[in-house]
Short mmCIF file of C-alpha atoms and ligand atoms in Angstrom, two decimals:
data_model
loop_
_atom_site.label_atom_id
_atom_site.label_comp_id
_atom_site.label_asym_id
_atom_site.label_seq_id
_atom_site.Cartn_x
_atom_site.Cartn_y
_atom_site.Cartn_z
CA MET J 7 -19.29 2.66 -17.80
CA PRO J 8 -21.05 5.00 -15.33
CA GLN J 9 -20.71 4.27 -12.36
CA SER J 10 -24.09 5.74 -9.51
CA ALA J 11 -22.87 6.61 -6.04
CA ALA J 12 -19.40 5.14 -4.94
CA THR J 13 -21.57 1.99 -3.11
CA GLY J 14 -19.47 -1.06 -1.24
CA ALA J 15 -18.77 -0.11 2.32
CA LEU J 16 -16.31 -3.08 3.03
CA ALA J 17 -15.46 -4.22 6.80
CA VAL J 18 -13.19 -7.19 8.16
CA GLU J 19 -13.02 -8.59 11.55
CA GLY J 20 -10.66 -10.38 13.11
CA LEU J 21 -10.57 -11.86 10.61
CA CYS J 22 -8.92 -15.74 11.41
CA LYS J 23 -6.46 -18.86 8.94
CA ALA J 24 -4.49 -21.60 9.23
CA PHE J 25 -3.39 -23.64 6.50
CA GLY J 26 -2.20 -26.68 8.75
CA ASP J 27 -0.15 -25.22 11.92
CA ALA J 28 0.61 -22.07 10.37
CA LEU J 29 -1.56 -19.04 11.03
CA VAL J 30 -1.42 -16.93 8.55
CA LEU J 31 -4.35 -14.46 9.35
CA ASP J 32 -4.49 -13.88 12.76
CA GLN J 33 -7.26 -10.95 13.56
CA ALA J 34 -6.62 -9.21 10.35
CA GLY J 35 -9.05 -6.67 10.55
CA LEU J 36 -9.35 -4.09 7.97
CA ARG J 37 -12.47 -1.02 7.13
CA VAL J 38 -12.56 0.22 3.33
CA PRO J 39 -15.27 3.31 3.29
CA ALA J 40 -17.35 3.72 0.50
CA GLY J 41 -15.84 4.32 -2.68
CA ARG J 42 -12.39 5.46 -1.47
CA VAL J 43 -8.90 2.68 -1.79
CA VAL J 44 -7.32 1.60 0.85
CA ALA J 45 -3.76 -0.21 -0.04
CA LEU J 46 -3.17 -2.82 1.63
CA LEU J 47 0.66 -2.71 1.87
CA GLY J 48 3.28 -5.84 3.79
CA PRO J 49 6.46 -7.58 3.47
CA SER J 50 5.65 -10.93 1.42
CA GLY J 51 4.82 -14.02 3.43
CA CYS J 52 2.56 -11.29 5.28
CA GLY J 53 -0.97 -12.45 4.96
CA LYS J 54 -1.76 -9.72 1.92
CA THR J 55 -3.87 -12.52 -0.61
CA THR J 56 -5.01 -15.22 2.11
CA LEU J 57 -7.72 -11.66 3.65
CA LEU J 58 -8.01 -11.05 -0.15
CA ARG J 59 -9.73 -14.00 -1.63
CA CYS J 60 -11.68 -14.42 1.98
CA ILE J 61 -12.28 -11.27 1.04
CA ALA J 62 -14.04 -12.52 -2.33
CA GLY J 63 -14.83 -15.77 -1.25
CA LEU J 64 -12.34 -17.62 -2.57
CA GLU J 65 -11.12 -18.48 1.53
CA ARG J 66 -13.47 -19.76 4.18
CA PRO J 67 -11.31 -17.87 7.05
CA ASP J 68 -11.99 -19.58 10.16
CA ALA J 69 -13.30 -16.65 12.46
CA GLY J 70 -14.61 -13.47 11.44
CA GLN J 71 -16.99 -11.73 9.87
CA VAL J 72 -16.23 -10.04 5.80
CA ARG J 73 -19.36 -7.43 6.05
CA LEU J 74 -20.65 -5.84 2.97
CA ASP J 75 -22.78 -2.71 3.20
CA GLY J 76 -23.02 -3.89 6.68
CA ARG J 77 -24.41 -7.29 5.06
CA ASP J 78 -22.70 -10.27 6.49
CA LEU J 79 -20.46 -12.06 3.43
CA SER J 80 -19.28 -14.47 6.09
CA ALA J 81 -19.33 -15.00 9.60
CA PRO J 82 -20.12 -17.49 12.38
CA GLY J 83 -23.47 -19.25 10.18
CA ALA J 84 -22.67 -17.02 7.24
CA PHE J 85 -21.20 -17.59 3.51
CA VAL J 86 -22.17 -15.80 1.01
CA ALA J 87 -20.73 -17.54 -2.42
CA PRO J 88 -17.65 -16.10 -4.19
CA GLU J 89 -20.03 -15.27 -7.32
CA ARG J 90 -23.22 -13.17 -5.67
CA ARG J 91 -20.42 -10.96 -3.64
CA ARG J 92 -20.43 -8.56 -6.32
CA ILE J 93 -16.73 -8.15 -6.07
CA GLY J 94 -13.99 -7.98 -8.64
CA MET J 95 -10.34 -9.07 -8.47
CA VAL J 96 -7.67 -8.19 -10.65
CA PHE J 97 -4.34 -10.72 -10.67
CA GLN J 98 -0.76 -10.04 -10.41
CA ASP J 99 -0.42 -11.67 -14.00
CA GLY J 100 -3.71 -10.59 -14.92
CA ALA J 101 -4.92 -14.14 -16.29
CA LEU J 102 -6.48 -13.37 -20.43
CA PHE J 103 -7.56 -16.26 -20.90
CA PRO J 104 -5.33 -17.03 -24.56
CA HIS J 105 -7.31 -18.13 -26.63
CA LEU J 106 -10.43 -15.65 -26.64
CA THR J 107 -9.82 -12.09 -27.81
CA VAL J 108 -10.01 -9.26 -25.29
CA ALA J 109 -13.49 -7.94 -25.45
CA GLY J 110 -13.91 -12.30 -25.27
CA ASN J 111 -11.97 -10.95 -22.06
CA VAL J 112 -13.51 -9.00 -21.11
CA GLY J 113 -17.11 -10.18 -21.82
CA TYR J 114 -16.74 -13.50 -19.48
CA GLY J 115 -18.22 -13.01 -16.96
CA LEU J 116 -21.54 -11.12 -18.44
CA SER J 117 -24.97 -12.85 -19.59
CA ARG J 118 -25.08 -13.58 -23.60
CA SER J 119 -27.72 -10.35 -24.02
CA GLU J 120 -25.27 -7.78 -21.79
CA ARG J 121 -22.15 -9.24 -23.75
CA ARG J 122 -24.34 -8.18 -26.87
CA GLY J 123 -24.94 -4.46 -25.48
CA ALA J 124 -22.51 -1.61 -25.12
CA ARG J 125 -21.23 -2.64 -21.45
CA VAL J 126 -17.93 -4.56 -23.38
CA ALA J 127 -16.40 -1.02 -25.52
CA GLU J 128 -17.99 0.75 -22.70
CA ALA J 129 -15.59 -1.24 -20.40
CA LEU J 130 -12.38 -1.03 -22.50
CA ALA J 131 -12.79 3.27 -23.31
CA LEU J 132 -12.86 3.81 -19.76
CA VAL J 133 -8.99 1.98 -19.75
CA ASP J 134 -8.07 3.91 -22.68
CA LEU J 135 -8.13 0.88 -25.06
CA ALA J 136 -11.36 1.92 -27.55
CA GLY J 137 -11.00 -0.24 -30.83
CA PHE J 138 -8.49 -2.80 -29.50
CA GLY J 139 -11.91 -5.93 -28.98
CA ASP J 140 -10.67 -8.30 -31.34
CA ARG J 141 -7.28 -7.89 -30.85
CA LEU J 142 -5.52 -12.15 -29.26
CA PRO J 143 -3.74 -11.39 -25.27
CA ALA J 144 -0.75 -12.60 -27.41
CA SER J 145 -0.95 -8.97 -29.36
CA LEU J 146 -0.98 -6.68 -26.39
CA SER J 147 2.09 -5.15 -24.31
CA GLY J 148 1.87 -5.87 -20.77
CA GLY J 149 0.62 -2.97 -19.52
CA GLN J 150 -2.36 -3.30 -21.72
CA ALA J 151 -3.05 -6.65 -21.08
CA GLN J 152 -3.43 -5.44 -16.76
CA ARG J 153 -5.66 -2.46 -18.57
CA VAL J 154 -7.75 -5.59 -19.82
CA ALA J 155 -7.30 -7.32 -16.94
CA LEU J 156 -9.03 -4.28 -14.30
CA ALA J 157 -12.10 -3.54 -17.49
CA ARG J 158 -12.77 -7.97 -16.50
CA ALA J 159 -13.10 -6.93 -13.87
CA LEU J 160 -14.84 -3.30 -13.97
CA VAL J 161 -17.60 -4.69 -16.60
CA THR J 162 -19.56 -7.18 -13.80
CA ARG J 163 -20.30 -2.89 -11.70
CA PRO J 164 -18.79 -4.45 -8.77
CA SER J 165 -19.28 -3.09 -5.67
CA VAL J 166 -15.83 -3.69 -4.65
CA LEU J 167 -12.40 -4.60 -6.41
CA LEU J 168 -9.75 -6.28 -5.21
CA LEU J 169 -6.06 -5.67 -6.85
CA ASP J 170 -3.70 -8.39 -5.88
CA GLU J 171 -0.16 -6.69 -7.31
CA PRO J 172 -1.75 -5.22 -10.61
CA PHE J 173 1.44 -3.74 -11.60
CA SER J 174 4.00 -5.71 -10.55
CA ASN J 175 5.37 -7.95 -13.20
CA LEU J 176 5.35 -4.79 -15.35
CA ASP J 177 8.82 -2.03 -15.45
CA THR J 178 9.17 1.07 -13.61
CA ILE J 179 8.27 3.33 -15.61
CA LEU J 180 4.81 1.94 -16.87
CA ARG J 181 3.74 1.29 -13.60
CA ILE J 182 4.22 4.03 -12.36
CA GLN J 183 2.25 5.65 -14.80
CA ILE J 184 -0.40 2.84 -15.51
CA ARG J 185 -0.85 3.54 -11.25
CA ALA J 186 -1.01 6.83 -11.79
CA GLU J 187 -3.94 6.03 -14.57
CA VAL J 188 -5.48 3.68 -12.43
CA GLN J 189 -5.60 5.72 -9.10
CA ARG J 190 -7.69 8.13 -11.21
CA LEU J 191 -10.05 6.56 -12.73
CA LEU J 192 -10.53 4.61 -9.26
CA ALA J 193 -11.61 8.24 -7.46
CA ASP J 194 -13.38 9.16 -10.95
CA LEU J 195 -15.54 6.20 -10.89
CA GLY J 196 -16.06 6.60 -6.67
CA VAL J 197 -15.70 2.53 -6.23
CA THR J 198 -14.16 1.45 -3.53
CA ALA J 199 -11.25 -0.24 -3.83
CA VAL J 200 -8.17 -2.70 -1.72
CA PHE J 201 -5.34 -2.71 -3.49
CA VAL J 202 -2.40 -5.28 -2.03
CA THR J 203 1.26 -4.05 -3.06
CA HIS J 204 3.85 -4.32 -1.06
CA ASP J 205 5.82 -1.39 -2.41
CA GLN J 206 5.27 2.18 0.15
CA GLU J 207 5.57 5.09 -2.89
CA GLU J 208 2.94 2.62 -4.21
CA ALA J 209 0.88 2.39 -1.11
CA PHE J 210 1.24 5.83 -0.78
CA VAL J 211 0.46 6.96 -4.55
CA VAL J 212 -2.63 5.12 -4.51
CA GLY J 213 -4.18 4.51 -1.10
CA ASP J 214 -6.20 7.29 0.16
CA GLU J 215 -5.96 5.01 3.70
CA VAL J 216 -2.97 2.52 3.93
CA ALA J 217 -3.13 -0.47 5.75
CA VAL J 218 0.55 -1.53 6.78
CA MET J 219 -0.18 -5.56 7.77
CA LEU J 220 2.64 -7.77 9.63
CA ALA J 221 2.93 -10.69 10.29
CA GLY J 222 -1.14 -11.64 9.03
CA ARG J 223 -2.52 -8.46 11.81
CA VAL J 224 -2.94 -5.28 10.40
CA VAL J 225 -1.14 -3.72 12.73
CA GLN J 226 -2.26 0.57 11.60
CA GLN J 227 -4.50 1.35 8.77
CA ALA J 228 -4.65 5.47 8.37
CA ALA J 229 -4.19 8.31 5.67
CA PRO J 230 -0.60 7.57 3.78
CA ALA J 231 0.28 11.03 5.79
CA GLU J 232 -0.45 10.57 9.03
CA LEU J 233 1.32 6.44 8.65
CA TYR J 234 4.30 8.52 7.66
CA ARG J 235 3.87 11.19 10.61
CA ALA J 236 3.38 9.02 13.17
CA PRO J 237 3.67 5.22 12.89
CA ALA J 238 2.59 3.31 15.62
CA SER J 239 4.81 1.19 16.50
CA ARG J 240 9.16 0.77 15.08
CA ALA J 241 7.95 -2.49 13.43
CA VAL J 242 5.37 0.32 11.28
CA ALA J 243 8.28 2.72 11.15
CA GLY J 244 10.61 0.68 9.58
CA PHE J 245 8.50 -0.67 7.55
CA LEU J 246 8.12 2.95 5.96
CA GLY J 247 10.76 4.49 4.67
CA ASP J 248 14.23 5.39 6.44
CA ALA J 249 13.55 6.08 10.47
CA ASN J 250 16.24 7.28 12.26
CA LEU J 251 15.53 6.47 16.06
CA LEU J 252 17.33 7.44 18.31
CA PRO J 253 17.79 7.53 22.60
CA GLY J 254 16.04 10.23 24.21
CA VAL J 255 14.29 11.77 27.69
CA ALA J 256 10.61 12.38 27.48
CA ALA J 257 8.32 15.74 29.42
CA ALA J 258 6.37 17.96 28.80
CA GLY J 259 6.35 17.16 25.39
CA LEU J 260 9.77 17.53 24.18
CA ALA J 261 12.49 14.98 23.88
CA ASP J 262 16.32 15.76 25.07
CA THR J 263 18.52 14.08 22.13
CA ALA J 264 21.85 14.34 21.66
CA ILE J 265 21.43 16.84 18.98
CA GLY J 266 19.31 18.75 20.85
CA ARG J 267 14.68 18.81 22.31
CA VAL J 268 12.96 17.42 18.78
CA PRO J 269 9.02 18.41 20.50
CA LEU J 270 7.01 15.02 20.51
CA ARG J 271 3.23 14.70 19.66
CA ASN J 272 3.47 11.45 21.94
CA GLY J 273 2.52 13.04 25.81
CA LEU J 274 5.69 9.97 26.86
CA ARG J 275 7.83 10.23 29.80
CA GLY J 276 11.33 8.48 30.12
CA ASP J 277 13.14 7.03 27.96
CA VAL J 278 12.34 6.32 24.33
CA ASP J 279 13.32 6.39 21.42
CA VAL J 280 12.97 8.97 18.89
CA LEU J 281 11.38 8.77 15.44
CA LEU J 282 13.71 11.45 13.44
CA ARG J 283 13.11 11.08 9.71
CA PRO J 284 16.20 12.08 7.51
CA GLU J 285 14.49 14.72 5.78
CA GLN J 286 13.72 16.83 9.12
CA LEU J 287 17.30 16.67 9.53
CA ARG J 288 20.08 19.59 8.77
CA VAL J 289 23.68 19.28 8.67
CA SER J 290 25.97 21.97 9.05
CA ALA J 291 29.25 22.77 9.57
CA GLY J 292 30.07 20.99 12.95
CA ALA J 293 31.32 19.04 15.33
CA ALA J 294 28.30 17.61 16.78
CA ALA J 295 28.66 14.02 14.86
CA THR J 296 30.39 12.60 11.84
CA ILE J 297 30.10 11.90 8.36
CA ASP J 298 31.01 8.08 7.96
CA SER J 299 29.48 7.87 4.23
CA VAL J 300 27.25 9.86 0.68
CA GLN J 301 25.47 8.75 -1.43
CA TYR J 302 24.18 10.93 -3.35
CA PHE J 303 20.94 10.29 -5.67
CA GLY J 304 21.16 13.13 -7.96
CA HIS J 305 17.68 13.76 -6.57
CA ASP J 306 18.89 13.95 -3.22
CA ALA J 307 22.01 12.97 -1.33
CA ILE J 308 22.46 10.61 2.31
CA TYR J 309 24.76 11.58 4.78
CA LEU J 310 25.09 8.32 6.65
CA THR J 311 26.60 10.34 10.48
CA ARG J 312 27.53 8.83 13.43
CA LEU J 313 27.46 10.68 16.88
CA PRO J 314 30.34 10.57 19.48
CA GLY J 315 28.23 7.78 22.17
CA GLY J 316 27.73 5.39 18.41
CA ALA J 317 23.76 5.87 17.14
CA ALA J 318 24.14 6.12 13.53
CA LEU J 319 21.91 9.20 11.63
CA ARG J 320 21.26 9.50 8.27
CA VAL J 321 20.17 12.81 6.74
CA ARG J 322 18.92 13.72 3.65
CA VAL J 323 19.41 16.59 1.84
CA LEU J 324 18.41 17.88 -1.34
CA ASP J 325 21.56 19.37 -2.92
CA ALA J 326 24.69 17.90 -4.20
CA PRO J 327 26.86 17.37 -0.98
CA GLU J 328 29.33 20.10 0.20
CA PHE J 329 30.44 17.71 2.82
CA ARG J 330 32.60 14.50 2.56
CA PRO J 331 33.41 11.27 4.40
CA GLY J 332 36.39 12.10 7.62
CA ASP J 333 34.12 15.91 8.18
CA THR J 334 32.88 16.45 11.10
CA VAL J 335 29.27 17.79 11.35
CA ASP J 336 26.34 19.38 13.29
CA LEU J 337 22.82 17.97 13.41
CA ASP J 338 19.48 20.19 14.11
CA TYR J 339 16.04 18.30 13.63
CA VAL J 340 13.80 21.06 12.12
CA GLY J 341 10.64 18.34 12.10
CA GLY J 342 7.16 19.22 13.13
CA PRO J 343 6.37 17.43 16.51
CA THR J 344 6.93 13.45 15.86
CA VAL J 345 6.67 10.50 17.82
CA GLY J 346 8.64 8.09 20.40
CA TYR J 347 8.87 4.89 21.60
CA PRO J 348 9.08 3.67 25.19
CA ARG J 349 12.33 1.84 25.48
CA ALA J 350 11.88 -0.82 27.45
CA SER J 351 8.71 -1.92 24.35
CA ALA J 352 9.82 -4.25 22.16
CA GLY J 353 7.09 -2.91 19.99
P1 ATP R 418 3.43 -12.00 -0.84
O1 ATP R 418 3.38 -10.29 -1.07
O2 ATP R 418 4.58 -12.36 -1.31
O3 ATP R 418 2.29 -12.56 -2.56
P2 ATP R 418 1.26 -12.67 0.68
O4 ATP R 418 1.73 -11.13 1.78
O5 ATP R 418 1.23 -12.42 -0.73
O6 ATP R 418 3.01 -12.73 -0.26
P3 ATP R 418 0.25 -14.67 1.72
O7 ATP R 418 0.18 -15.70 -0.25
O8 ATP R 418 -1.85 -14.20 2.22
O9 ATP R 418 1.15 -13.44 1.60
O10 ATP R 418 0.49 -15.88 1.72
C1 ATP R 418 0.74 -16.50 3.41
C2 ATP R 418 1.31 -17.26 4.03
O11 ATP R 418 0.41 -18.17 3.74
C3 ATP R 418 2.60 -17.83 2.66
O12 ATP R 418 3.81 -18.28 3.84
C4 ATP R 418 2.14 -18.63 2.44
O13 ATP R 418 3.32 -19.80 2.19
C5 ATP R 418 1.14 -19.63 2.29
N1 ATP R 418 -0.26 -20.19 1.96
C6 ATP R 418 -1.14 -19.44 1.45
N2 ATP R 418 -1.63 -19.45 0.91
C7 ATP R 418 -2.02 -21.05 1.45
C8 ATP R 418 -2.07 -22.73 0.83
N3 ATP R 418 -3.71 -22.56 0.33
N4 ATP R 418 -2.17 -23.69 1.60
C9 ATP R 418 -0.80 -23.61 2.72
N5 ATP R 418 -0.85 -22.70 3.23
C10 ATP R 418 -0.77 -21.10 2.19
#
């Protein structure tokens, strides 16, 4: 299915939505450049599905705007019906019609004449299911069923594709395989997409950018490496992977901490908590900290170390661990400039 140049720059601003007394979207904003994939990452219940449903037009926001290529889909006084938005959706469970064949499912949203043409076969070929058209959904594996759901969303040539935890019902191996395939497919097609997940690894693999959503609001949107390196707040830092926060005193781009000087990206002064990722720390024989415990995972290992003042630091090593609980070690920071958070702020 040839897709022309990337279409569909999506912009969401100030979106609010309450169900009864519960404010589920609180000034949510999101921007998806044309042809890019933004992974929407957040804990269960933070409002991800509600945001997606507002973008699709399945919910009416109480306030705010949804714009596609500069055109209002949803704004004060404007509301474009879902079927006229050119937005495709893939849900967690695929939601195929069990009594229709694979081809019948994929062609469901097309006109009769479109169904007779090659579009259904093209869409199935795209998701690597050529020849599956006559099968019934019950005869498909979970991964194949999700690929049919994807073909059904793509066949209408949407400007934007919304995927709501599309792989969460699949087992781990299949999930890793299919998400890599889908990532490649979306990139090849140049489809603008929002991909909802609560799995950080999945968000980083699939998203050109990741938007972190907490309590009804997108609190930071950036490329995965930027987000990991410089989370905008403690809450985001803690949500994205392992985060050590070590007290220090900052001045002139450096923080003095219990393990020495740490370079800072942000020009803070005074009492701070400094973000140190476990892989940015090295252990060596010494006396600065005590090893409390060792967790060996095969591909890496984590030492839980404790400083004399009581602060705990997690340290990742790639080799089999050479130290044991009770050993004392020195700790060094070996990463690049990192971020600090003012101690007084809770954010
Ligand atoms: P999950 O990752 O668990 O799917 P989510 O981030 O997608 O969660 P939403 O499904 O958007 O979160 O739900 C956010 C909150 O809004 C939840 O507390 C949910 O119970 C509530 N909610 C969602 N839809 C409705 C509705 N139609 N009526 C009442 N409450 C709703």
